[in-house]
Amino acid sequence: MVKRRSRVRWEEVWPVEVVVARIAARVETERISLRAAMEDFFAQHPELGPIRGLVRAFSLAMLRYALQIDWLVRTLVGEDPRRLPPFERNLLRALVYEYRYRSVPLDRVVKLARRIRGLRLERRDFELLASADLAELVSGMGWAEKVAVVYSVPKWVAEYLGSLLGREQAEVMLDRMNRPATLWVRVNTLLTTRERLIEALRRRGFDLEPDKDLPDVARVLRLAGNLSHTPEHSAGHFYLQDKASALVGHLLGPALVVYDMCAAPGGKATHAYQVSGGCALVVAAEWKFRRLASMRAVARRLHAHIEPVLTDSRMPPLRGVDAVILDPDCSSLGRLGHSPEIRLWTAPVLVKRFAETQRELLRASASLLKRGGRLVYSTCTVTLEENEENIKWACDELGFEPVHAEPRVGFPGLGVKEAQRLYPHVHDTQGFFACVLVKV
Ligand SMILES: C[S@@+](CC[C@H](N)C(=O)[O-])C[C@H]1O[C@@H](n2cnc3c(N)ncnc32)[C@H](O)[C@@H]1O
């Protein structure tokens, strides 16, 4: 008689730690966002859909601690995780994270650690890693080195923030970025009002409060599930958008023709359409096909009739527009909390490279705009090179002038008082920079 094989349960084939390690390995080697890597993984493994939320929360937390864990393994076990292949390195991080910070049973952790080829970790190694007193271990170190370990960031980031903000504020900012970020929604006022949306979501158990600075933004105080699974989300009544990012649409104000040079996933482009009362022609340029497609989906859901265009905005196909949004790729140091994977690859040379590309785009923005037209330049980073230094360059080289624009939400720029800087620990947003310029 043929014995029927018992069904292999997916938990045995795909323990959550292995899923997290698989996704994080791809994020680290290809330098893609956690969101993109998760989308691909779960498209290939729809049967794992039920653990998607858990994998996201686990990955975010593990990536926040990744550099600290690497340092602990080097210091206490004498092994350098950097010499392991990416999957093994991330499985090691996931297991140390679980045992040190989540008190997962040691038996489970040790059993899964056998999958780390090239490194044999015993029970006592995990016990040592879990019980180590971090404050004691770092007590003799210099400030930047210590802060890098304690907040799990590269040393150059600690040094940069220390000299930008002062040591005390730098630590407060890093501490804030290691705790869950505040969730903000931008209400689609073309379809509903803020009061109606807050009331509708309240009936579903969510709690939101209106923001005091921006009339279409609300802060989420309590979740009762996933906001993007609500009927109000499907109906396009709101977009999950950080308050700092929503500032851009208001700084831009109503315009007839808007060109968003770096538009996907479409948060600012659809907001520009909304702020114009649905009257503006918004050209939403994006050079990555996949991102353009997801922007189309966002715009459709929000009933925002924008014009997505697949193009390289360094060579824009238009001239003489009223208003331009330039929100280019950047070093994203303001998003170390939202996208902790950035910590794995960020480097000073990237800041320099981003600043150069941003200047190419600024140059193109000057050719796009008509005389007197407005440019809103923004980034989700806090470096001077990508922000104030680029603004000064654009004024000297391209004939722009910075203007004071309302609403004022952030601190004045450093040496460019018209600009605004927002910080996670002060404004409860991502770290952000925005400046309005006029082409004279
Ligand atoms: C920071 S994101 C923009 C976010 C968007 N503004 C929003 O609020 O939803 C930058 C985007 O610009 C795109 N991009 C970068 N360089 C570009 C270029 N030269 N031309 C067109 N798109 C570009 C990137 O692929 C990316 O999707």
Tab-separated table of C-alpha atoms and ligand atoms in Angstrom:
chain	number	residue	atom	x	y	z
A	1	MET	CA	0.000	0.000	0.000
A	2	VAL	CA	1.329	3.472	-0.916
A	3	LYS	CA	1.551	5.637	2.160
A	4	ARG	CA	0.068	9.125	1.599
A	5	ARG	CA	2.608	11.851	2.239
A	6	SER	CA	1.415	14.216	4.899
A	7	ARG	CA	0.945	17.749	3.590
A	8	VAL	CA	4.005	19.880	4.253
A	9	ARG	CA	2.834	22.981	6.032
A	10	TRP	CA	4.199	26.237	4.682
A	11	GLU	CA	5.416	27.266	8.130
A	12	GLU	CA	7.916	24.415	8.004
A	13	VAL	CA	9.210	25.296	4.553
A	14	TRP	CA	9.079	29.051	5.075
A	15	PRO	CA	9.650	29.981	8.716
A	16	VAL	CA	9.114	33.725	8.999
A	17	GLU	CA	12.840	34.266	9.736
A	18	VAL	CA	13.754	32.632	6.427
A	19	VAL	CA	11.264	34.775	4.527
A	20	VAL	CA	12.641	37.914	6.193
A	21	ALA	CA	16.237	36.859	5.417
A	22	ARG	CA	15.392	36.072	1.796
A	23	ILE	CA	13.751	39.468	1.281
A	24	ALA	CA	16.428	41.407	3.184
A	25	ALA	CA	19.198	39.687	1.185
A	26	ARG	CA	17.648	40.944	-2.034
A	27	VAL	CA	17.167	44.424	-0.583
A	28	GLU	CA	20.821	44.514	0.458
A	29	THR	CA	22.398	43.139	-2.719
A	30	GLU	CA	20.215	44.969	-5.232
A	31	ARG	CA	19.743	48.113	-3.110
A	32	ILE	CA	16.020	48.117	-3.700
A	33	SER	CA	13.377	49.189	-1.233
A	34	LEU	CA	11.907	46.743	1.257
A	35	ARG	CA	8.509	47.552	-0.231
A	36	ALA	CA	9.610	46.553	-3.763
A	37	ALA	CA	11.320	43.355	-2.579
A	38	MET	CA	8.247	42.381	-0.557
A	39	GLU	CA	5.923	43.021	-3.488
A	40	ASP	CA	7.973	40.701	-5.707
A	41	PHE	CA	8.309	38.009	-3.059
A	42	PHE	CA	4.608	37.840	-2.227
A	43	ALA	CA	3.656	37.938	-5.913
A	44	GLN	CA	5.712	34.759	-6.316
A	45	HIS	CA	4.411	33.219	-3.078
A	46	PRO	CA	0.746	34.183	-2.747
A	47	GLU	CA	0.222	31.249	-0.339
A	48	LEU	CA	2.295	33.203	2.213
A	49	GLY	CA	-0.083	36.192	2.064
A	50	PRO	CA	-1.291	35.631	5.656
A	51	ILE	CA	2.176	36.406	7.079
A	52	ARG	CA	2.797	39.501	4.948
A	53	GLY	CA	2.066	41.966	7.778
A	54	LEU	CA	4.270	40.032	10.175
A	55	VAL	CA	7.116	39.891	7.641
A	56	ARG	CA	6.926	43.640	7.082
A	57	ALA	CA	6.978	44.500	10.786
A	58	PHE	CA	9.775	41.986	11.467
A	59	SER	CA	11.880	43.197	8.503
A	60	LEU	CA	11.518	46.863	9.461
A	61	ALA	CA	12.590	46.191	13.032
A	62	MET	CA	15.422	43.852	12.035
A	63	LEU	CA	16.786	46.326	9.480
A	64	ARG	CA	16.717	49.090	12.092
A	65	TYR	CA	18.970	46.970	14.300
A	66	ALA	CA	21.062	45.347	11.538
A	67	LEU	CA	24.252	47.371	11.950
A	68	GLN	CA	24.122	47.095	15.729
A	69	ILE	CA	23.665	43.322	15.458
A	70	ASP	CA	26.620	43.053	13.066
A	71	TRP	CA	28.749	44.958	15.576
A	72	LEU	CA	27.601	42.748	18.485
A	73	VAL	CA	28.439	39.582	16.524
A	74	ARG	CA	31.889	40.957	15.641
A	75	THR	CA	32.585	42.076	19.188
A	76	LEU	CA	31.165	39.150	21.159
A	77	VAL	CA	31.467	36.155	18.844
A	78	GLY	CA	34.506	37.287	16.889
A	79	GLU	CA	32.852	36.610	13.511
A	80	ASP	CA	32.296	39.250	10.867
A	81	PRO	CA	28.790	38.938	9.341
A	82	ARG	CA	30.083	40.842	6.291
A	83	ARG	CA	32.003	37.752	5.178
A	84	LEU	CA	28.785	35.672	5.019
A	85	PRO	CA	26.696	35.439	1.831
A	86	PRO	CA	23.689	37.822	1.884
A	87	PHE	CA	21.014	35.258	2.809
A	88	GLU	CA	23.073	33.826	5.658
A	89	ARG	CA	24.016	37.281	6.935
A	90	ASN	CA	20.389	38.329	7.069
A	91	LEU	CA	19.232	35.092	8.651
A	92	LEU	CA	21.853	35.652	11.332
A	93	ARG	CA	20.564	39.206	11.863
A	94	ALA	CA	16.966	37.980	12.024
A	95	LEU	CA	17.784	35.337	14.634
A	96	VAL	CA	19.905	37.589	16.813
A	97	TYR	CA	17.202	40.237	16.582
A	98	GLU	CA	14.556	37.730	17.667
A	99	TYR	CA	16.468	36.302	20.561
A	100	ARG	CA	17.919	39.566	21.865
A	101	TYR	CA	14.905	41.826	21.370
A	102	ARG	CA	11.850	39.579	21.082
A	103	SER	CA	12.621	36.736	23.502
A	104	VAL	CA	11.804	34.033	20.966
A	105	PRO	CA	12.560	30.520	22.387
A	106	LEU	CA	16.235	29.636	22.181
A	107	ASP	CA	15.510	26.176	20.734
A	108	ARG	CA	13.836	27.708	17.691
A	109	VAL	CA	16.648	30.185	17.128
A	110	VAL	CA	19.412	27.567	17.469
A	111	LYS	CA	17.594	25.148	15.156
A	112	LEU	CA	17.181	27.795	12.441
A	113	ALA	CA	20.791	28.941	12.911
A	114	ARG	CA	21.860	25.593	11.414
A	115	ARG	CA	20.773	27.011	8.069
A	116	ILE	CA	23.556	29.616	8.266
A	117	ARG	CA	26.177	27.917	6.129
A	118	GLY	CA	29.726	28.880	7.036
A	119	LEU	CA	29.002	29.829	10.638
A	120	ARG	CA	28.151	27.577	13.533
A	121	LEU	CA	26.453	29.392	16.384
A	122	GLU	CA	25.842	27.537	19.639
A	123	ARG	CA	23.344	28.185	22.418
A	124	ARG	CA	25.944	30.020	24.483
A	125	ASP	CA	26.677	32.401	21.564
A	126	PHE	CA	23.025	33.451	21.418
A	127	GLU	CA	22.875	33.730	25.198
A	128	LEU	CA	25.905	35.993	25.140
A	129	LEU	CA	24.459	38.096	22.305
A	130	ALA	CA	21.150	38.461	24.117
A	131	SER	CA	22.477	39.296	27.559
A	132	ALA	CA	25.236	41.748	26.593
A	133	ASP	CA	24.866	45.194	28.170
A	134	LEU	CA	25.218	47.564	25.227
A	135	ALA	CA	25.782	50.668	27.353
A	136	GLU	CA	28.697	48.956	29.074
A	137	LEU	CA	30.178	47.625	25.846
A	138	VAL	CA	30.258	51.063	24.193
A	139	SER	CA	31.267	53.025	27.294
A	140	GLY	CA	34.885	53.625	26.292
A	141	MET	CA	34.188	54.580	22.686
A	142	GLY	CA	34.326	57.995	20.983
A	143	TRP	CA	31.029	59.848	20.428
A	144	ALA	CA	30.413	59.070	16.743
A	145	GLU	CA	31.433	55.424	17.031
A	146	LYS	CA	29.240	54.974	20.084
A	147	VAL	CA	26.221	56.703	18.547
A	148	ALA	CA	26.644	54.622	15.381
A	149	VAL	CA	26.397	51.404	17.410
A	150	VAL	CA	23.661	52.526	19.783
A	151	TYR	CA	21.370	53.852	17.021
A	152	SER	CA	22.514	51.313	14.419
A	153	VAL	CA	23.630	53.731	11.706
A	154	PRO	CA	26.890	54.091	9.762
A	155	LYS	CA	29.506	56.125	11.646
A	156	TRP	CA	29.615	58.821	8.947
A	157	VAL	CA	25.861	59.433	9.425
A	158	ALA	CA	26.391	59.987	13.163
A	159	GLU	CA	29.270	62.368	12.410
A	160	TYR	CA	27.293	64.236	9.731
A	161	LEU	CA	24.210	64.713	11.914
A	162	GLY	CA	26.372	65.648	14.897
A	163	SER	CA	28.008	68.502	13.002
A	164	LEU	CA	24.731	69.569	11.330
A	165	LEU	CA	22.466	69.600	14.375
A	166	GLY	CA	24.788	69.394	17.366
A	167	ARG	CA	25.412	66.128	19.175
A	168	GLU	CA	22.423	66.254	21.491
A	169	GLN	CA	19.847	66.974	18.767
A	170	ALA	CA	21.468	64.393	16.470
A	171	GLU	CA	20.904	61.726	19.105
A	172	VAL	CA	17.314	62.821	19.674
A	173	MET	CA	16.670	62.624	15.923
A	174	LEU	CA	18.267	59.180	15.609
A	175	ASP	CA	16.329	57.937	18.610
A	176	ARG	CA	13.064	59.148	17.026
A	177	MET	CA	13.899	57.356	13.784
A	178	ASN	CA	14.302	54.089	15.661
A	179	ARG	CA	10.715	54.227	16.887
A	180	PRO	CA	7.606	53.695	14.750
A	181	ALA	CA	6.965	56.662	12.484
A	182	THR	CA	3.739	58.651	12.742
A	183	LEU	CA	1.302	57.831	9.988
A	184	TRP	CA	-0.287	60.725	8.091
A	185	VAL	CA	-3.064	60.743	5.525
A	186	ARG	CA	-3.798	63.343	2.890
A	187	VAL	CA	-7.535	63.662	2.366
A	188	ASN	CA	-8.680	63.727	-1.237
A	189	THR	CA	-10.774	66.867	-0.990
A	190	LEU	CA	-11.971	66.359	-4.572
A	191	LEU	CA	-14.049	63.441	-3.278
A	192	THR	CA	-14.730	64.102	0.425
A	193	THR	CA	-13.947	66.430	3.316
A	194	ARG	CA	-11.479	65.876	6.131
A	195	GLU	CA	-14.287	65.846	8.705
A	196	ARG	CA	-16.296	63.261	6.767
A	197	LEU	CA	-13.273	61.015	6.270
A	198	ILE	CA	-12.275	61.192	9.931
A	199	GLU	CA	-15.829	60.333	10.938
A	200	ALA	CA	-16.077	57.438	8.455
A	201	LEU	CA	-12.796	55.964	9.694
A	202	ARG	CA	-13.797	56.531	13.314
A	203	ARG	CA	-16.820	54.305	12.730
A	204	ARG	CA	-14.370	51.569	11.696
A	205	GLY	CA	-12.362	51.963	14.916
A	206	PHE	CA	-9.570	54.250	13.608
A	207	ASP	CA	-8.778	57.511	15.322
A	208	LEU	CA	-7.401	60.492	13.386
A	209	GLU	CA	-6.974	64.149	14.235
A	210	PRO	CA	-6.908	67.075	11.806
A	211	ASP	CA	-3.463	68.613	11.312
A	212	LYS	CA	-3.170	72.224	12.454
A	213	ASP	CA	-0.942	73.367	9.563
A	214	LEU	CA	-2.290	71.705	6.419
A	215	PRO	CA	-6.048	71.761	5.747
A	216	ASP	CA	-6.215	68.376	4.000
A	217	VAL	CA	-3.907	66.374	6.259
A	218	ALA	CA	-4.715	64.249	9.311
A	219	ARG	CA	-2.544	62.391	11.795
A	220	VAL	CA	-3.380	58.785	12.606
A	221	LEU	CA	-3.674	58.338	16.368
A	222	ARG	CA	-4.989	54.784	16.482
A	223	LEU	CA	-5.120	51.993	13.930
A	224	ALA	CA	-7.808	49.332	13.780
A	225	GLY	CA	-6.276	47.268	10.988
A	226	ASN	CA	-4.639	48.220	7.741
A	227	LEU	CA	-5.806	51.630	6.516
A	228	SER	CA	-5.217	50.631	2.907
A	229	HIS	CA	-7.750	47.826	3.266
A	230	THR	CA	-10.623	50.175	4.110
A	231	PRO	CA	-13.446	50.980	1.645
A	232	GLU	CA	-12.518	54.680	1.981
A	233	HIS	CA	-9.043	53.865	0.657
A	234	SER	CA	-10.410	51.861	-2.281
A	235	ALA	CA	-12.783	54.737	-3.050
A	236	GLY	CA	-9.810	57.117	-3.249
A	237	HIS	CA	-10.860	59.270	-0.300
A	238	PHE	CA	-7.287	59.477	1.005
A	239	TYR	CA	-3.655	58.831	0.230
A	240	LEU	CA	-1.122	57.705	2.809
A	241	GLN	CA	1.336	60.586	2.602
A	242	ASP	CA	3.710	62.042	5.119
A	243	LYS	CA	2.799	65.555	6.226
A	244	ALA	CA	6.172	66.880	5.036
A	245	SER	CA	5.542	65.541	1.551
A	246	ALA	CA	2.036	67.042	1.519
A	247	LEU	CA	3.562	70.445	2.287
A	248	VAL	CA	4.865	70.582	-1.313
A	249	GLY	CA	1.410	70.771	-2.926
A	250	HIS	CA	0.477	73.695	-0.694
A	251	LEU	CA	3.736	75.523	-1.365
A	252	LEU	CA	3.049	75.111	-5.070
A	253	GLY	CA	-0.540	76.389	-4.836
A	254	PRO	CA	-2.994	76.361	-7.768
A	255	ALA	CA	-1.410	76.462	-11.236
A	256	LEU	CA	-2.619	75.903	-14.792
A	257	VAL	CA	0.189	73.670	-16.060
A	258	VAL	CA	2.377	71.708	-13.656
A	259	TYR	CA	5.298	69.495	-14.643
A	260	ASP	CA	6.374	67.026	-11.954
A	261	MET	CA	9.865	65.977	-13.028
A	262	CYS	CA	10.250	62.953	-10.735
A	263	ALA	CA	6.700	61.945	-10.139
A	264	ALA	CA	6.243	58.286	-9.171
A	265	PRO	CA	4.505	57.009	-7.124
A	266	GLY	CA	2.490	60.167	-7.674
A	267	GLY	CA	1.921	61.588	-4.186
A	268	LYS	CA	2.871	65.147	-5.084
A	269	ALA	CA	1.537	65.080	-8.662
A	270	THR	CA	-1.942	63.960	-7.567
A	271	HIS	CA	-1.843	66.498	-4.745
A	272	ALA	CA	-0.961	69.289	-7.216
A	273	TYR	CA	-4.045	68.271	-9.211
A	274	GLN	CA	-6.128	68.319	-6.034
A	275	VAL	CA	-4.843	71.726	-4.903
A	276	SER	CA	-5.814	73.190	-8.289
A	277	GLY	CA	-9.379	71.988	-7.685
A	278	GLY	CA	-9.017	69.437	-10.466
A	279	CYS	CA	-8.326	72.161	-13.062
A	280	ALA	CA	-4.578	71.884	-13.658
A	281	LEU	CA	-2.912	69.960	-16.426
A	282	VAL	CA	-0.392	67.939	-14.418
A	283	VAL	CA	2.324	66.216	-16.451
A	284	ALA	CA	3.786	63.507	-14.228
A	285	ALA	CA	7.172	62.441	-15.596
A	286	GLU	CA	8.881	59.243	-14.521
A	287	TRP	CA	11.684	57.281	-16.134
A	288	LYS	CA	10.990	53.842	-14.666
A	289	PHE	CA	8.238	51.936	-16.409
A	290	ARG	CA	7.177	49.900	-13.388
A	291	ARG	CA	6.939	52.973	-11.193
A	292	LEU	CA	4.991	54.780	-13.901
A	293	ALA	CA	2.484	51.919	-13.928
A	294	SER	CA	2.000	52.098	-10.169
A	295	MET	CA	1.537	55.873	-10.423
A	296	ARG	CA	-1.226	55.318	-12.982
A	297	ALA	CA	-2.968	53.025	-10.499
A	298	VAL	CA	-2.659	55.610	-7.705
A	299	ALA	CA	-4.019	58.374	-9.947
A	300	ARG	CA	-6.930	56.182	-11.074
A	301	ARG	CA	-7.848	55.367	-7.489
A	302	LEU	CA	-7.720	59.044	-6.482
A	303	HIS	CA	-9.665	60.145	-9.603
A	304	ALA	CA	-6.755	62.497	-10.372
A	305	HIS	CA	-6.612	63.156	-14.099
A	306	ILE	CA	-2.873	63.591	-14.364
A	307	GLU	CA	-0.812	62.795	-17.480
A	308	PRO	CA	1.863	60.194	-16.720
A	309	VAL	CA	4.786	60.394	-19.148
A	310	LEU	CA	7.684	57.959	-19.420
A	311	THR	CA	10.709	60.183	-19.919
A	312	ASP	CA	14.072	61.288	-18.574
A	313	SER	CA	13.365	64.710	-17.105
A	314	ARG	CA	16.941	65.814	-17.669
A	315	MET	CA	15.779	66.231	-21.280
A	316	PRO	CA	12.218	67.516	-20.768
A	317	PRO	CA	9.836	67.468	-23.714
A	318	LEU	CA	8.074	70.762	-22.770
A	319	ARG	CA	8.787	74.492	-22.420
A	320	GLY	CA	7.050	77.468	-20.825
A	321	VAL	CA	5.186	75.805	-17.952
A	322	ASP	CA	3.865	77.745	-14.922
A	323	ALA	CA	4.999	75.440	-12.205
A	324	VAL	CA	7.473	72.624	-11.695
A	325	ILE	CA	7.857	70.115	-8.873
A	326	LEU	CA	11.313	68.637	-8.504
A	327	ASP	CA	11.469	65.920	-5.858
A	328	PRO	CA	14.485	63.923	-7.053
A	329	ASP	CA	16.079	60.746	-5.762
A	330	CYS	CA	18.255	61.619	-2.783
A	331	SER	CA	20.292	60.073	0.022
A	332	SER	CA	17.042	59.766	2.042
A	333	LEU	CA	18.669	60.406	5.419
A	334	GLY	CA	15.310	61.770	6.560
A	335	ARG	CA	13.821	58.318	6.005
A	336	LEU	CA	16.194	56.169	8.035
A	337	GLY	CA	13.170	55.347	10.208
A	338	HIS	CA	10.615	54.722	7.420
A	339	SER	CA	13.075	52.867	5.167
A	340	PRO	CA	15.758	51.475	7.504
A	341	GLU	CA	17.294	49.439	4.657
A	342	ILE	CA	19.023	52.661	3.538
A	343	ARG	CA	21.398	52.215	6.502
A	344	LEU	CA	22.885	49.148	4.802
A	345	TRP	CA	24.304	51.009	1.813
A	346	THR	CA	24.271	54.762	2.372
A	347	ALA	CA	27.705	56.386	1.882
A	348	PRO	CA	29.184	59.891	1.530
A	349	VAL	CA	29.992	59.221	-2.121
A	350	LEU	CA	26.278	58.693	-2.785
A	351	VAL	CA	25.452	62.110	-1.316
A	352	LYS	CA	27.910	63.612	-3.787
A	353	ARG	CA	26.467	61.630	-6.700
A	354	PHE	CA	22.872	62.490	-5.828
A	355	ALA	CA	23.786	66.192	-5.544
A	356	GLU	CA	25.324	66.115	-9.031
A	357	THR	CA	22.251	64.488	-10.596
A	358	GLN	CA	19.981	66.892	-8.731
A	359	ARG	CA	21.895	69.764	-10.347
A	360	GLU	CA	21.320	68.260	-13.794
A	361	LEU	CA	17.611	68.144	-13.017
A	362	LEU	CA	17.654	71.705	-11.638
A	363	ARG	CA	19.271	72.857	-14.872
A	364	ALA	CA	16.493	71.124	-16.836
A	365	SER	CA	13.834	72.705	-14.617
A	366	ALA	CA	15.084	76.152	-15.660
A	367	SER	CA	14.493	75.273	-19.307
A	368	LEU	CA	11.014	73.937	-18.532
A	369	LEU	CA	9.723	77.007	-16.713
A	370	LYS	CA	8.483	80.236	-18.189
A	371	ARG	CA	9.839	83.502	-16.767
A	372	GLY	CA	8.154	84.126	-13.404
A	373	GLY	CA	7.259	80.420	-13.102
A	374	ARG	CA	7.619	78.637	-9.762
A	375	LEU	CA	9.723	75.641	-8.877
A	376	VAL	CA	9.186	73.686	-5.673
A	377	TYR	CA	12.351	71.755	-4.941
A	378	SER	CA	12.164	69.114	-2.229
A	379	THR	CA	14.078	66.144	-0.864
A	380	CYS	CA	13.616	63.688	1.970
A	381	THR	CA	17.156	64.184	3.170
A	382	VAL	CA	18.881	66.610	5.488
A	383	THR	CA	22.308	67.028	3.851
A	384	LEU	CA	23.478	70.521	2.901
A	385	GLU	CA	24.925	69.244	-0.386
A	386	GLU	CA	21.527	68.081	-1.668
A	387	ASN	CA	19.575	71.007	-0.252
A	388	GLU	CA	20.822	74.526	0.524
A	389	GLU	CA	24.023	74.133	-1.514
A	390	ASN	CA	21.978	73.105	-4.549
A	391	ILE	CA	19.594	76.042	-4.033
A	392	LYS	CA	22.495	78.513	-3.862
A	393	TRP	CA	23.989	76.947	-6.995
A	394	ALA	CA	20.634	77.215	-8.826
A	395	CYS	CA	20.420	80.913	-7.894
A	396	ASP	CA	24.007	81.661	-9.001
A	397	GLU	CA	24.009	79.567	-12.169
A	398	LEU	CA	20.428	79.354	-13.405
A	399	GLY	CA	18.831	82.674	-12.483
A	400	PHE	CA	16.444	81.395	-9.809
A	401	GLU	CA	15.457	83.349	-6.706
A	402	PRO	CA	14.202	81.721	-3.495
A	403	VAL	CA	10.874	83.107	-2.283
A	404	HIS	CA	9.152	83.066	1.072
A	405	ALA	CA	6.134	80.772	0.622
A	406	GLU	CA	3.312	79.809	2.960
A	407	PRO	CA	2.483	77.666	4.828
A	408	ARG	CA	5.479	77.712	7.142
A	409	VAL	CA	5.749	74.362	8.871
A	410	GLY	CA	9.467	73.692	9.193
A	411	PHE	CA	12.515	75.561	10.437
A	412	PRO	CA	14.122	78.071	8.043
A	413	GLY	CA	16.811	76.586	5.793
A	414	LEU	CA	20.430	76.828	6.881
A	415	GLY	CA	21.642	79.988	5.176
A	416	VAL	CA	18.558	80.046	2.875
A	417	LYS	CA	15.864	81.422	5.187
A	418	GLU	CA	13.080	81.045	2.572
A	419	ALA	CA	13.529	77.253	2.578
A	420	GLN	CA	12.033	74.916	5.177
A	421	ARG	CA	13.592	72.002	7.039
A	422	LEU	CA	11.493	69.422	8.835
A	423	TYR	CA	12.823	66.885	11.319
A	424	PRO	CA	11.304	63.666	12.701
A	425	HIS	CA	12.014	64.601	16.325
A	426	VAL	CA	10.595	68.118	16.011
A	427	HIS	CA	7.851	67.981	13.381
A	428	ASP	CA	6.917	64.306	13.708
A	429	THR	CA	7.459	63.850	9.967
A	430	GLN	CA	10.183	62.356	7.837
A	431	GLY	CA	13.312	64.521	7.628
A	432	PHE	CA	12.543	66.861	4.732
A	433	PHE	CA	13.619	69.954	2.845
A	434	ALA	CA	11.503	72.205	0.626
A	435	CYS	CA	12.167	75.494	-1.090
A	436	VAL	CA	10.178	77.561	-3.565
A	437	LEU	CA	12.172	79.281	-6.305
A	438	VAL	CA	11.053	81.700	-8.980
A	439	LYS	CA	12.660	81.898	-12.399
A	440	VAL	CA	13.520	85.555	-12.917
B	1	LIG	C1	11.736	60.711	-4.568
B	1	LIG	S1	10.903	59.849	-5.804
B	1	LIG	C2	9.550	60.908	-6.152
B	1	LIG	C3	8.366	60.763	-5.231
B	1	LIG	C4	7.155	61.498	-5.771
B	1	LIG	N1	7.472	62.883	-6.020
B	1	LIG	C5	5.963	61.411	-4.829
B	1	LIG	O1	5.751	62.355	-4.060
B	1	LIG	O2	5.234	60.418	-4.877
B	1	LIG	C6	11.890	60.137	-7.204
B	1	LIG	C7	11.328	59.509	-8.477
B	1	LIG	O3	11.964	60.130	-9.595
B	1	LIG	C8	12.302	59.166	-10.566
B	1	LIG	N2	13.407	59.770	-11.345
B	1	LIG	C9	14.684	59.927	-10.956
B	1	LIG	N3	15.397	60.537	-11.930
B	1	LIG	C10	14.536	60.781	-12.944
B	1	LIG	C11	14.678	61.392	-14.225
B	1	LIG	N4	15.862	61.857	-14.646
B	1	LIG	N5	13.582	61.497	-15.011
B	1	LIG	C12	12.384	61.023	-14.594
B	1	LIG	N6	12.199	60.418	-13.393
B	1	LIG	C13	13.263	60.303	-12.585
B	1	LIG	C14	12.641	57.948	-9.747
B	1	LIG	O4	12.540	56.757	-10.514
B	1	LIG	C15	11.616	58.021	-8.631
B	1	LIG	O5	10.442	57.360	-8.978
